mmCIF file of C-alpha atoms and ligand atoms in Angstrom:
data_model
loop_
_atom_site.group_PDB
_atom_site.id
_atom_site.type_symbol
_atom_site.label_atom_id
_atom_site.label_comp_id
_atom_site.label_asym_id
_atom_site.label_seq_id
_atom_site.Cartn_x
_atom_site.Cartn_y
_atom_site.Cartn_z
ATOM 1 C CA UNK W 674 -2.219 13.795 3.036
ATOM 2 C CA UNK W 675 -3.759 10.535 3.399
ATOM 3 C CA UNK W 676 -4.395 7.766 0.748
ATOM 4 C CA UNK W 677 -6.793 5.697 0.590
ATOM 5 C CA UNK W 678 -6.036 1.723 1.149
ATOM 6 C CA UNK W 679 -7.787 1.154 -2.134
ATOM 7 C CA UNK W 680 -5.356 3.488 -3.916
ATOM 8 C CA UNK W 681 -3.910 2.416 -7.503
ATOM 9 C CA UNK W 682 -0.600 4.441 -7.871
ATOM 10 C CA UNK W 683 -0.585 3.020 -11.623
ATOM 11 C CA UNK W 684 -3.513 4.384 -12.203
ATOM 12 C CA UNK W 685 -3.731 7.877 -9.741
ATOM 13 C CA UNK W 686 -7.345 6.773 -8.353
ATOM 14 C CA UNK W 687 -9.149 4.632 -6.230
ATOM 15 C CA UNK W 688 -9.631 1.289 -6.957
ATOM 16 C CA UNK W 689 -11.615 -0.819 -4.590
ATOM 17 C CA UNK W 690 -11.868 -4.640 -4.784
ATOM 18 C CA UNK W 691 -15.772 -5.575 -6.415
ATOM 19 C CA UNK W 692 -18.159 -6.811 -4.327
ATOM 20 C CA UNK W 693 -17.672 -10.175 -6.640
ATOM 21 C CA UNK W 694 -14.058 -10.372 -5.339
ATOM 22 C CA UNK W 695 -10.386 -9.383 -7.528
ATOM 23 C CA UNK W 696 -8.298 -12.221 -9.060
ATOM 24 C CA UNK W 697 -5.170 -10.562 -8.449
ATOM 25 C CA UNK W 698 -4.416 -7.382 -6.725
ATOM 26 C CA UNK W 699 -0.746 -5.880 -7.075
ATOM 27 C CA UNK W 700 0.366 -5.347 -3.324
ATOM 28 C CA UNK W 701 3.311 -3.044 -4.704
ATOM 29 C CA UNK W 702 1.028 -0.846 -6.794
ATOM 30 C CA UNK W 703 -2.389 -1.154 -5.499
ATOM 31 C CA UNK W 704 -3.618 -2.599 -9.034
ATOM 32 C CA UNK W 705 -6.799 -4.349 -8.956
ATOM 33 C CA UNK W 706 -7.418 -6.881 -11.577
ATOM 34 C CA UNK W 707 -10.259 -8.071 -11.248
ATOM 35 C CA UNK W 708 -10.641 -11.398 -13.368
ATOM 36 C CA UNK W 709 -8.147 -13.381 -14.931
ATOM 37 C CA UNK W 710 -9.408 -11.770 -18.438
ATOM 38 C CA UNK W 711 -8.209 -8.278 -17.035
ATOM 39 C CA UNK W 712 -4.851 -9.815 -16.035
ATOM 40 C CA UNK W 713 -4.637 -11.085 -19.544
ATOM 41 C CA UNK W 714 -6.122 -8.338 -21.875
ATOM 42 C CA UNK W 715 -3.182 -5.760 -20.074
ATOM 43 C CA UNK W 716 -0.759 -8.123 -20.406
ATOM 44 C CA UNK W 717 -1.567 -8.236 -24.172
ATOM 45 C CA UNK W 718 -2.214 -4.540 -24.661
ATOM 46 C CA UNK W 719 1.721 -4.424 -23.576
ATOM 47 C CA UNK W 720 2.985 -6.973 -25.977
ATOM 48 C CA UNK W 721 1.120 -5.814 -28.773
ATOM 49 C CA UNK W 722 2.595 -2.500 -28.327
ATOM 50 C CA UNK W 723 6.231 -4.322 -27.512
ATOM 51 C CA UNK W 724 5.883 -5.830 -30.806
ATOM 52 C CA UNK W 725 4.654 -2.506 -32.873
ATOM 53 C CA UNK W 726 7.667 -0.968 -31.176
ATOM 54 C CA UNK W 727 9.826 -4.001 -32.582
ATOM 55 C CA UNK W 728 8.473 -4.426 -35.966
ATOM 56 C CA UNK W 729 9.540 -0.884 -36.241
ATOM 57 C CA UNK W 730 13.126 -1.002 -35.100
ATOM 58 C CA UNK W 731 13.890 -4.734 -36.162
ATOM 59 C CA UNK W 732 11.164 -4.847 -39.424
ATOM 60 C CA UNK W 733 11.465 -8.780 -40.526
ATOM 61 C CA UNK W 734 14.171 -9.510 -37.975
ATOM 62 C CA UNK W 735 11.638 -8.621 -35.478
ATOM 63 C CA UNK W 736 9.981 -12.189 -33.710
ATOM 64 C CA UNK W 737 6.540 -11.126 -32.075
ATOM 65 C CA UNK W 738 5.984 -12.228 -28.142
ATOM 66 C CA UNK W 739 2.685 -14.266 -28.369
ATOM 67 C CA UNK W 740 -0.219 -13.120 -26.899
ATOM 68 C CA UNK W 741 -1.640 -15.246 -24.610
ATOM 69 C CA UNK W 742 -4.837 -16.806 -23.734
ATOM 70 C CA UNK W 743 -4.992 -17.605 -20.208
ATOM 71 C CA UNK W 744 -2.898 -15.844 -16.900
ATOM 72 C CA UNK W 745 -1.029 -19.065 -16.204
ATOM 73 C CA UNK W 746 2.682 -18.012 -16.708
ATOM 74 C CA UNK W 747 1.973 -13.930 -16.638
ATOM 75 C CA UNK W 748 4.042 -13.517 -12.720
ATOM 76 C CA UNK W 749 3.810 -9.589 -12.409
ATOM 77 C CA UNK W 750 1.844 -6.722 -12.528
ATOM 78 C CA UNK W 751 1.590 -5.073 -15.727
ATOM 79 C CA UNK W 752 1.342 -1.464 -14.673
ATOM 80 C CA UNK W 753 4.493 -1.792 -12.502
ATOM 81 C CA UNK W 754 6.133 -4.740 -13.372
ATOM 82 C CA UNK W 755 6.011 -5.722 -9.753
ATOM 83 C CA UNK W 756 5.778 -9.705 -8.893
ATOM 84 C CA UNK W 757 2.979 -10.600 -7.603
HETATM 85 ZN ZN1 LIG Y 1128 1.425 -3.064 -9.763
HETATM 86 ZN ZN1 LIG Y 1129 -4.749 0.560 -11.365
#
């Protein structure tokens, strides 16, 4: 079996870099993100659902992670939780 360089084990496919470049590709999982809004929507999609999860354990006690705006600060991949 080969794989393909471009491979994405997150996501089980292919996923080569755009013509126009990536911002950040995840050397552990193959993740391409390719602007700094991608980087940021997933890493929002993942505390939104950290802080359903906690508002339903916790209720009131529960203190939401802020989303964020911009990538500055967001260190790892957000399929694998790998450092970039
Ligand atoms: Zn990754
Ligand atoms: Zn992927």
């Amino acid at each position: 079996m080969t794989v393909s360089k471009d491979y994405c084990w997150s996501c089980n496919k292919d996923e080569p870099i755009p013509p126009s470049g990536a911002y950040v590709v995840c050397f552990e999982c193959g993740h391409v993100y390719a602007t700094e809004q991608d980087l940021i929507d997933a890493y929002n999609r993942i505390v939104t659902e950290m802080n359903a999860d906690g508002a339903r354990r916790y209720g009131d006690a529960h203190q939401p992670i802020a989303l964020r705006t911009s990538a500055d600060g967001i260190y790892f991949c957000q399929h694998c939780i790998h450092d970039f």
